[in-house]
Short mmCIF file of C-alpha atoms (C1' of nucleotides) in Angstrom, two decimals:
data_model
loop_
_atom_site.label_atom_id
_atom_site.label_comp_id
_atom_site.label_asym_id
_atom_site.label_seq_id
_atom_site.Cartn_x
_atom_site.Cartn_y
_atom_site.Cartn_z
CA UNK S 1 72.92 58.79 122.72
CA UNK S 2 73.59 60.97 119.78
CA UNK S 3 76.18 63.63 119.84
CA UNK S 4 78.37 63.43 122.39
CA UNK S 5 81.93 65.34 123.15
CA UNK S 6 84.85 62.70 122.87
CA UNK S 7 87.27 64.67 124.87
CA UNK S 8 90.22 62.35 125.96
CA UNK S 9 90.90 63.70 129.20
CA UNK S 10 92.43 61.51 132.23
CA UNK S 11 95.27 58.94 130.60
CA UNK S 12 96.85 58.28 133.27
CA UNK S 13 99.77 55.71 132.91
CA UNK S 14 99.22 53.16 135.81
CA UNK S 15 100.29 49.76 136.37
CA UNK S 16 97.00 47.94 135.74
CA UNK S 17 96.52 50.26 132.75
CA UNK S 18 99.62 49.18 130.50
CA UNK S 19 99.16 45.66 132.11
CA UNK S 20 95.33 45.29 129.63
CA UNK S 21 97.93 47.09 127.01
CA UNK S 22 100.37 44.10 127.32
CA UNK S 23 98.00 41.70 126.99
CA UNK S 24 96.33 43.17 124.19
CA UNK S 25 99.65 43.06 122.49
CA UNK S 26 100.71 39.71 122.79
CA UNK S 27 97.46 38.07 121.17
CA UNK S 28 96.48 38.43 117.07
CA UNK S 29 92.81 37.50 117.52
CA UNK S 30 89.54 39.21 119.34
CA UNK S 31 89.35 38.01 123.00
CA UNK S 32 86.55 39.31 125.56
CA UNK S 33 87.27 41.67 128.14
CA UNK S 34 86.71 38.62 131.00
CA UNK S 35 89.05 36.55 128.56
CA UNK S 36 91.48 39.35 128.79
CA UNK S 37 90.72 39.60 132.22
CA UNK S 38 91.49 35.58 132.87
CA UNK S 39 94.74 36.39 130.93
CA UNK S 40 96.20 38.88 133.40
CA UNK S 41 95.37 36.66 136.64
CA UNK S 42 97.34 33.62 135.19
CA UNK S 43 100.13 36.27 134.16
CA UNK S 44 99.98 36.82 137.80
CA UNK S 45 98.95 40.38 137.36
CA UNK S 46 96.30 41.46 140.18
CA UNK S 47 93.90 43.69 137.93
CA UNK S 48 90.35 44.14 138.63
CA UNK S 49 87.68 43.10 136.34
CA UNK S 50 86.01 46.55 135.90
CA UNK S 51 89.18 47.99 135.66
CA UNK S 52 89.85 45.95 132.81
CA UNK S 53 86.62 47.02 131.20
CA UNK S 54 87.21 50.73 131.85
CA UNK S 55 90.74 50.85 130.57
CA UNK S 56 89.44 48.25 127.13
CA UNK S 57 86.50 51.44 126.67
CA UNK S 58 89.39 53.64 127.60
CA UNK S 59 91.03 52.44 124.72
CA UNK S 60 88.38 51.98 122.59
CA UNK S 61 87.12 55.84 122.98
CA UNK S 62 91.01 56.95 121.85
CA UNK S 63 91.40 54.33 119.14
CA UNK S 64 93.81 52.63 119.87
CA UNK S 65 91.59 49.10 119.89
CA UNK S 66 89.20 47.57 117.93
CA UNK S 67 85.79 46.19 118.94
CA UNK S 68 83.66 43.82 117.82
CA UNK S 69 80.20 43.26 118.87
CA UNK S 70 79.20 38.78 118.55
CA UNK S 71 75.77 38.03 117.53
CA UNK S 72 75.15 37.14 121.06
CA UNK S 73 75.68 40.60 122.63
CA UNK S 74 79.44 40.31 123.93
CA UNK S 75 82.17 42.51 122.91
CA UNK S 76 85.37 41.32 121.78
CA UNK S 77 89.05 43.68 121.77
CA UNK S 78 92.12 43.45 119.56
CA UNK S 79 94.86 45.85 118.89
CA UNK S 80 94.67 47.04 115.62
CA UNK S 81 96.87 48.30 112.95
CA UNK S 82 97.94 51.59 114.66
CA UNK S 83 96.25 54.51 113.11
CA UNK S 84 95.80 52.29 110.17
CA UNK S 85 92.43 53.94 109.84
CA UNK S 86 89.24 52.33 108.86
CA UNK S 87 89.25 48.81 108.39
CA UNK S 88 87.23 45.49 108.44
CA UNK S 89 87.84 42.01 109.36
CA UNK S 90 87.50 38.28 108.19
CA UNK S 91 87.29 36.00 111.58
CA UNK S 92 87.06 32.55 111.79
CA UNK S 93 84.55 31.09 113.91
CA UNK S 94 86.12 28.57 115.48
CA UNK S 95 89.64 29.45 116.11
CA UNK S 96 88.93 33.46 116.30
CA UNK S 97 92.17 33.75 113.57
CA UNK S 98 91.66 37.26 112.51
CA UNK S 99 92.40 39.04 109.22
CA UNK S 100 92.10 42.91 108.66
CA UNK S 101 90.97 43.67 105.46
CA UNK S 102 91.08 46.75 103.30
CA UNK S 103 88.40 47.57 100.82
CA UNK S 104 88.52 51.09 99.27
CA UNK S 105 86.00 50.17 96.47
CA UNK S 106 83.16 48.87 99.61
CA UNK S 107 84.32 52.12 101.65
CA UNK S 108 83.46 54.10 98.71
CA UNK S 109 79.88 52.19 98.07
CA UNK S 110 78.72 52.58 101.51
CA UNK S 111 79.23 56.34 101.05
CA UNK S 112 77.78 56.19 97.98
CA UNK S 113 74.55 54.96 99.36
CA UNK S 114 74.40 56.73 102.07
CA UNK S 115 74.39 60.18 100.48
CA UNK S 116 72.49 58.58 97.43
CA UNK S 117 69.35 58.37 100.20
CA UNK S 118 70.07 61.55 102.26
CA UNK S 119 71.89 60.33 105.03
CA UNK S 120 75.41 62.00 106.60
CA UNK S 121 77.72 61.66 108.98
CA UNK S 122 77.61 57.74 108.14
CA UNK S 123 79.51 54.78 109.70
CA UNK S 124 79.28 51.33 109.17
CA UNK S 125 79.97 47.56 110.37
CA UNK S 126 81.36 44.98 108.05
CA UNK S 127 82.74 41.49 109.21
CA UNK S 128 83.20 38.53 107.52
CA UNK S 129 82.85 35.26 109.57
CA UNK S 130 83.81 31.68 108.54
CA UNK S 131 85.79 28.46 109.11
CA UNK S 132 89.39 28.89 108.64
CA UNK S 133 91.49 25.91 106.86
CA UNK S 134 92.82 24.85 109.89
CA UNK S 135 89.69 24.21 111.80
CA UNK S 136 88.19 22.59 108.77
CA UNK S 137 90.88 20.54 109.19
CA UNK S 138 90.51 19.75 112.30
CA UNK S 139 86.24 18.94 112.37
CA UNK S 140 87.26 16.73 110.06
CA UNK S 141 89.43 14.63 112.10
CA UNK S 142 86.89 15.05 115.18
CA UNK S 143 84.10 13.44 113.15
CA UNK S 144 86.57 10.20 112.01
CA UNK L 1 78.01 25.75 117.69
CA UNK L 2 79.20 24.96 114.44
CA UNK L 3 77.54 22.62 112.73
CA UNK L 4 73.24 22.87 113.46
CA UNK L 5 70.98 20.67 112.17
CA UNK L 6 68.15 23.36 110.82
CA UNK L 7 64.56 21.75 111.56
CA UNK L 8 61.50 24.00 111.83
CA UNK L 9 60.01 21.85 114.02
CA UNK L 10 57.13 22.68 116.78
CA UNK L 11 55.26 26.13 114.81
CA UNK L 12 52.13 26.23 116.24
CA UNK L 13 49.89 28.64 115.58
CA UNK L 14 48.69 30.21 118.72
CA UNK L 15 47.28 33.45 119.95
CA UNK L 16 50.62 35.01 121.49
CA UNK L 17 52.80 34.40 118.11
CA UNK L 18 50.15 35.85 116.32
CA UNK L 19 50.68 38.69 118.50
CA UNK L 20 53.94 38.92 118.02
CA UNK L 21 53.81 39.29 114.00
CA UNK L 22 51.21 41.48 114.09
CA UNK L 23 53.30 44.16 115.80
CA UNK L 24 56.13 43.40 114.08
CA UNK L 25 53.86 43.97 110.72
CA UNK L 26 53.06 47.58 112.24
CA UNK L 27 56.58 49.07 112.50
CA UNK L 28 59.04 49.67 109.37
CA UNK L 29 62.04 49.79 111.39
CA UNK L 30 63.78 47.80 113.87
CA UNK L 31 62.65 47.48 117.44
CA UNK L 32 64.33 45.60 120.70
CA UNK L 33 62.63 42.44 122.29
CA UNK L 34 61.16 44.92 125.10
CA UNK L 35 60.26 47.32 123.07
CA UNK L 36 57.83 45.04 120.92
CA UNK L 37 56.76 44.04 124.46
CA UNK L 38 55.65 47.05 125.40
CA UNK L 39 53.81 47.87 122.47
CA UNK L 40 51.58 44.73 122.84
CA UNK L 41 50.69 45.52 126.71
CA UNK L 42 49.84 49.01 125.20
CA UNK L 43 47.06 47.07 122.71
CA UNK L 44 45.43 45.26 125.64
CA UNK L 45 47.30 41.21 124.25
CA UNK L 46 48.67 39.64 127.46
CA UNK L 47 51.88 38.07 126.50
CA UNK L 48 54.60 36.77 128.43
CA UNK L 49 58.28 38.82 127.81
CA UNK L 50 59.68 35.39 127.80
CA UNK L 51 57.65 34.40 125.23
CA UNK L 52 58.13 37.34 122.99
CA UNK L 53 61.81 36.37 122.98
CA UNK L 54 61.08 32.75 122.20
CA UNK L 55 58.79 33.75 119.03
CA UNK L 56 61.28 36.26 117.85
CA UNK L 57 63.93 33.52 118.02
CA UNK L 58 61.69 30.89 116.36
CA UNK L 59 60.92 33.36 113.38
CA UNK L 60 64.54 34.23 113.27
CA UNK L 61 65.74 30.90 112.87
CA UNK L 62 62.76 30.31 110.57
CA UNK L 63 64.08 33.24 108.36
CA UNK L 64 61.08 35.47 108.54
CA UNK L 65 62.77 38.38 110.47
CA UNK L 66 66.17 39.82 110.35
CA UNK L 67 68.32 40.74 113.62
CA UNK L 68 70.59 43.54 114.09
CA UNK L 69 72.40 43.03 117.30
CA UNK L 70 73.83 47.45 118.53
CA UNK L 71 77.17 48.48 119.63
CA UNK L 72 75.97 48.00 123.14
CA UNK L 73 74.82 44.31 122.82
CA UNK L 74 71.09 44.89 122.57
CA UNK L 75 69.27 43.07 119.93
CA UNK L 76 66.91 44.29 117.24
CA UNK L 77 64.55 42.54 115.33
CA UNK L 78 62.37 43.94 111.91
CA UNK L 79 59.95 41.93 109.48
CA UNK L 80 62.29 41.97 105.98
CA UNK L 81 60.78 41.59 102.68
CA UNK L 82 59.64 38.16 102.53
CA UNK L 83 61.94 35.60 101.58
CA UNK L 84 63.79 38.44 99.26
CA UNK L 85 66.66 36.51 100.31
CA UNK L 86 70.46 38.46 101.68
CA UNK L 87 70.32 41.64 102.36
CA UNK L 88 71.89 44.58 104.47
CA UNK L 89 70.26 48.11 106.02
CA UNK L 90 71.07 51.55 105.96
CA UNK L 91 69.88 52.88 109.81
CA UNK L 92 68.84 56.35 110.63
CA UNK L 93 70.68 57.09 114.62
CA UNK L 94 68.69 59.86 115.10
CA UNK L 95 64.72 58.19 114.32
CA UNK L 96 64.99 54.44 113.27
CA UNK L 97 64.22 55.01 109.85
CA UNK L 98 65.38 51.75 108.12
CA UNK L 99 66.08 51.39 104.28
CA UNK L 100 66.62 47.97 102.67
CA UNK L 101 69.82 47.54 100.51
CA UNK L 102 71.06 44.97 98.00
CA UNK L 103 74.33 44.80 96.63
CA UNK L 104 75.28 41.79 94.85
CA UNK L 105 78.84 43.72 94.29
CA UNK L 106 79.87 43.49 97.90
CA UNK L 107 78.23 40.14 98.19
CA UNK L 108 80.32 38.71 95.32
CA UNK L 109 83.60 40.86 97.00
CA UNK L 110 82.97 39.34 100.47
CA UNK L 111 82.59 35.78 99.32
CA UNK L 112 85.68 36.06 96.92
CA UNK L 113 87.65 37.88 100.50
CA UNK L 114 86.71 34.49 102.02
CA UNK L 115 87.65 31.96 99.69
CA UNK L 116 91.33 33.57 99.20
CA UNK L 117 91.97 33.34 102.80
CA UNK L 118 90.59 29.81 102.59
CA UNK L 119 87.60 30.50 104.66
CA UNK L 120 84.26 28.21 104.09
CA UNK L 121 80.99 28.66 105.68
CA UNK L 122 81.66 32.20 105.12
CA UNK L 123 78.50 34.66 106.24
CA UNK L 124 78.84 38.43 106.56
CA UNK L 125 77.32 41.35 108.54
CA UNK L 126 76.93 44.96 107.08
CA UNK L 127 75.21 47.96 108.16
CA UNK L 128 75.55 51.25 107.19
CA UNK L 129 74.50 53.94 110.11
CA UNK L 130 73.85 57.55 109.79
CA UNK L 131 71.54 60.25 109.82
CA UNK L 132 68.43 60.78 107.94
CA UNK L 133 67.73 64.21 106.44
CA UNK L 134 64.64 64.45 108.65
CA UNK L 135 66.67 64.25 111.72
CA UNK L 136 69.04 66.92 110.53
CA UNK L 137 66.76 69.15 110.33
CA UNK L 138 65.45 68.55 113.79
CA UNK L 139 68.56 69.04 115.34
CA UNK L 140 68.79 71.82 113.46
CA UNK L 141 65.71 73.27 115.08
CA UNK L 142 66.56 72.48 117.88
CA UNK L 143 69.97 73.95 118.34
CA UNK L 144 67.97 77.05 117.75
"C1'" DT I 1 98.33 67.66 147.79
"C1'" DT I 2 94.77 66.34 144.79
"C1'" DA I 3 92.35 64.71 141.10
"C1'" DT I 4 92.16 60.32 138.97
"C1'" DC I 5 92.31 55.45 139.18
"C1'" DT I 6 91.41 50.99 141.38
"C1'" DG I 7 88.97 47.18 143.72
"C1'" DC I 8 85.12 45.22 145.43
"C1'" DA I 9 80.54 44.25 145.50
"C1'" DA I 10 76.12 45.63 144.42
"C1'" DA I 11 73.36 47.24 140.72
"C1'" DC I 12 71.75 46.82 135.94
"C1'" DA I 13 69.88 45.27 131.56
"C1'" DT I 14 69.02 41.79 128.54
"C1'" DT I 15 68.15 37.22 127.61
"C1'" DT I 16 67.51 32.29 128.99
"C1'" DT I 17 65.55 28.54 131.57
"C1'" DG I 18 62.82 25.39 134.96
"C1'" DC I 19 58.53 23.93 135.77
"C1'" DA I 20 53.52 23.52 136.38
"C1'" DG I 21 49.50 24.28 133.79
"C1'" DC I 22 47.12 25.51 129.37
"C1'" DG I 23 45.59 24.57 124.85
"C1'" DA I 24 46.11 23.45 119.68
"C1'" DG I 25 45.76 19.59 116.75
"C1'" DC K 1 44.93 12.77 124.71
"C1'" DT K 2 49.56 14.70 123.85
"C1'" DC K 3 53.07 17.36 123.29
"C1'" DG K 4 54.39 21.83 122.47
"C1'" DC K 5 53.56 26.56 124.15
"C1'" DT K 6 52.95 29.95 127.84
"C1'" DG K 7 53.70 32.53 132.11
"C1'" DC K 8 56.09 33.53 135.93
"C1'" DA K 9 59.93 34.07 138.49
"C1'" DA K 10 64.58 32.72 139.19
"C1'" DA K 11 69.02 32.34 137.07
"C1'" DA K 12 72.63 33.42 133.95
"C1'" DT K 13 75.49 36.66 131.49
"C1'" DG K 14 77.97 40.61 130.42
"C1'" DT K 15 78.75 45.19 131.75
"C1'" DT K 16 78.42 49.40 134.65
"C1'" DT K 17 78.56 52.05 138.88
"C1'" DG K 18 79.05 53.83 143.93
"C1'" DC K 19 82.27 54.53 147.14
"C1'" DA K 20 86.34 54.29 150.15
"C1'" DG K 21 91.05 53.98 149.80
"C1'" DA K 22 95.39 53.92 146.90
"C1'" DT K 23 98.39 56.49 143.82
"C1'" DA K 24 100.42 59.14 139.85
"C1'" DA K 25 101.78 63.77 138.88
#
DNA sequence: TTATCTGCAAACATTTTGCAGCGAG
DNA sequence: CTCGCTGCAAAATGTTTGCAGATAA
């Protein structure tokens, strides 16, 4: 569970493969690998489920995707801003509307405190969740 | 699962929750639902796993534990300083070790993040991972 | 040709739930 | 006495894996 090679071996370019790619692309927000999965099958694309999940960790072991972990235990995907680097995100509960965010001076704490209490090779998690406009909005007009 | 009416209803004071927050006292770092299981079959209480998943929840929702939910979807739960209010965790990988962290800085940043992109109800998660000089040095040793 | 990928279903791990009985207040 | 709590086992959920056959290179 610690330290483990990441060699990117494999990659090869199959039909099911760049069909989880497409998909990926044409949505802004995080969607679950069975989401993504639904999404294929209604595109009319025949892709197994595990497939889907073994070319999303694929993906997620190269880079290329972001995931995000819900308080309930199920991982959500996204595309994110290629090679972008290290970001975070502000995602709204309702509507999953997704915001990357960049935050140099946070980046730059979390070192801080990291080193400040002997710790290295340090990572960390930071996500923002709330109610977008929209979906205040839109409660609003449920409860009338 | 928006909107939830918060009422600390029920609370009884029985043997097995009693259990329960006595391990939980024991251990300075965070531990998984089995885990804290297994460590009250080792001291002889009889409790069901079902019902070491209810208590956690109730003292979750109650505020009296914090939750820290791992890339992999497992959840972990740790006694926090007592009502000492928002705060975040620096995690050793390697050994568990758990330090406490405040920073009213980010907590200011994150709100302010939320309100520009007209967010309300806005919550955030942060946790810094790494590896604790103890564990350094173990691997160290070990790669001896 | 051949190593990798895919699909399916079974296996897994964690967490939740139904229900009969127990027990705190 | 009552209602909430407990235990057990079954169910639900999300994800991984074994294996035979398909397929990119």
């Amino acid at each position: 569970m610690a330290t483990e090679a990441r060699r990117a071996i494999g990659e090869r370019s199959t039909r099911q493969r760049t069909a989880v790619a497409a998909v990926l692309q044409e949505v802004d927000d995080f969607r679950s690998a069975q989401d993504l999965h639904q999404m294929l099958r209604r595109k009319g694309e025949r892709v197994g489920l595990a497939t889907v999940y073994r070319s999303l960790r694929a993906m997620a072991d190269a880079g290329d995707i972001d995931i995000l972990v819900t308080a309930d235990g199920e991982s959500l995907y996204r595309r994110c801003g290629q090679g972008a680097g290290h970001h975070h995100h502000l995602v709204c509960r309702g509507c999953g509307l997704t915001i990357e965010i960049s935050a140099p001076a946070v980046e730059r704490w979390a070192s801080t405190v990291a080193v400040d209490h002997g710790f290295t090779d340090a990572q960390h998690t930071l996500d923002i969740f709330g109610t977008c406009q929209d979906c205040v909005d839109q409660e609003a007009a449920q409860a009338r």
